[in-house]
Steps between C-alpha positions, in 0.01 A plus 500: 500500500633843413553776749573860412734726694503879519781733403534871568353736243723536196638840417394697193619356169840642406426507125224468241471121504289414809401147582173319440278475806639279775327423825677540831295301748528394863544140594160328497562365849540845655232710336269535208601841369683523170679782321475567131672731255246747363429560133654185352391594149700823498874485433544877479416594858655419833334238717414507868392228738161487666340226711229289348271245661602141432277261304453126505650323196263390226535157338539661156538856374171651388642763268866595470581861588607734227861452399744774595635715221813337351818664613759631262813303420821578680722722288780509757594302810253582777754414767873539503711191571671500838815705526820312444727432793861397536404146602462247218142423391358178643438202277136495394288193426180513298190364674223619265445623144175617345372732229243765569152477347594631155853351496650847466688466831624221720570463870779307669489392863839438658636387835564868580197680351342553160565672168277625219610511135361640177499260206507730197739668515666280757607683815473479876226731630576468869606263774449459872772325697378457855788336683843373403450199727136426408191670368387215274197557274346179367222657291456840335178582316473821302182687414576599142745794545369673809679546831308228688654154535404187691796343682543166678809415702713207389840337508711398797460840669170653383429871533137424596331189640415263213138484619443871429433705189649846539360789295802712412476860380828595339416870505520478879762223498307297756215257550159661547297186572513125545296182475585223748416131465540180699726338239763609251399710202587325173424784259309826455314635197395862460237670289391860522190384687612176670774345712525121476706313760590136440577261786587131482136387480294818506461821302364829637357771274483855639362826373794733441334824615409380852650149528158353558514122469287398201570132443684197637593206277618156610759333274705185481852532642651791310862551614587709193217743571350451153235762427426737213257789463382695196614859463274635229248777552222245538406291798732280703580146389707298747666165429645270766547128566183309582454238769615207285829414331511649151193717558482876443237726651378809311308771686294744292412772749272707277263209436574330835582177318760237593637267233711192573725372221671161510803620309746214557537159659806610698524792741491851360850649475436836334230703328448840339200719428444756227453863604125479436469165680350320201780250432690273740821307429592212730770237534550212738798367693592290193576818309452355152164647396346843540123530466301814426143525630206734464437623855130566434403138442822309575532364147840393367595719204855397413781275614871558436803289581815633667692174460497125545680466833386624840584855602419747772315795350601828664276746320233544233413831336246616241578782262280808536271394214514129595659415165807339660584298810847487659621217724816466711619183672800340671611362163658835421285583196236769469231401249254723314182338369251635251144518631229479238201502725130535448353528852165379366646175371593191697793270443423137417672203343456626145530877546745705703292816481757650266357791304796560267660174395699676229715697747856434386673446833196462720456124490811287449272197512285621212710304248390186682133592495420229246619244757256613771317205639787274388811638672523501879401821674867583556561555127185703438567744784575861417860593567656837571557759231814654651754408766778664701768288670611580855687325778329172583394466864482874567165661575361758258184710486367613164268769362435665166669834440334821392696494174342289227585127506732529797536296818655612829668231711608541862735254668560430867868535414433871441475476122273720288446403136297668230450275198312530174328219312401468137120448492510358146811283480543425870817328618762631741428841650740788451651645819458877496618590848664356810561646847593368842254688720669385821822687421611760757296816491772703326473282190166649390 
């Protein structure tokens, strides 16, 4: 069960990029008053804190509040890196890597703090190093490009207890609120109107403006904290593991519908959701097949094959228009697949719901189409259009870049790659850019 703790009133915003509304509330065991930032929809005025009467949580949200106005992109670092000292910098280990909602930035949690980077052009925006002997951050969740972050302590010497979600305002360089739980937090997802906290076997959904608890979801054991939410202007779609092995649960909050999809026979290892929440890509612990589903009715639309041998899938990512799907695994290869989807169609034994079978590089199995029904399923699977080779065994996270036909790859070894693929001829991707984002601060 979550408890909420109070912090002192934050000072006036030091610049023109104030935060979205964040509740500062007393612990539920000591009182029922809560504090709320006024005027969450306005990003051009300063906010103050006023008490508000607490409310009992509803089982489901009735109607989502209006989304705050999007904030402008950072054009310069919002915080200066710490001043250099005569002592040598401590060795830093990466604990967490994740892209923001539009893949224009990424966050790195380290055993000493966290850092935020811009993807295009690549540069470090800011960093927070809490302690040379500790200060570990095991999860960092951005909210697009605004100054509010969700932090969870991690590593051998965490900065915060791992059972708490800390709401960090980088304009004030401090935490302005927290959510406490009885078990460790596995991951956090942010929308402009929701905060989603994932525990080992439970998920909590909160309203962002007042941290009112809206929904609790029971899941199968979920040590990776698997959960995805839509980020489009429409209503919230949430995807998480179900209560059975291989099952995925889809919550449609606008229509108050829950859809269960038996996606695989083995346990779910990874999944991804399109921005609008209409398409879902899943893979199992086998790591050989990736399946794409329609979230509205749970129908299977397409199936693609990463490889023949088992692999651990680290990340899946849709392109912005859902034309491509990128996959990274422990095999050291990033694959890009062509998606030729018709959400109204359903995949069956004779049709793969492909709407453009003449796409040159889109379906490497198309030359074997006359063998369908004769060859084993392995040979009729759709293989990747483009590939990029990396170090086998290392962990990489992938997303599509803002430049056309580009992929951005982040490695837990500190590597940043920008690659371009040929959408017609396919084959090996061309490396456009490489950086080591864990270099000492003076290297940027």
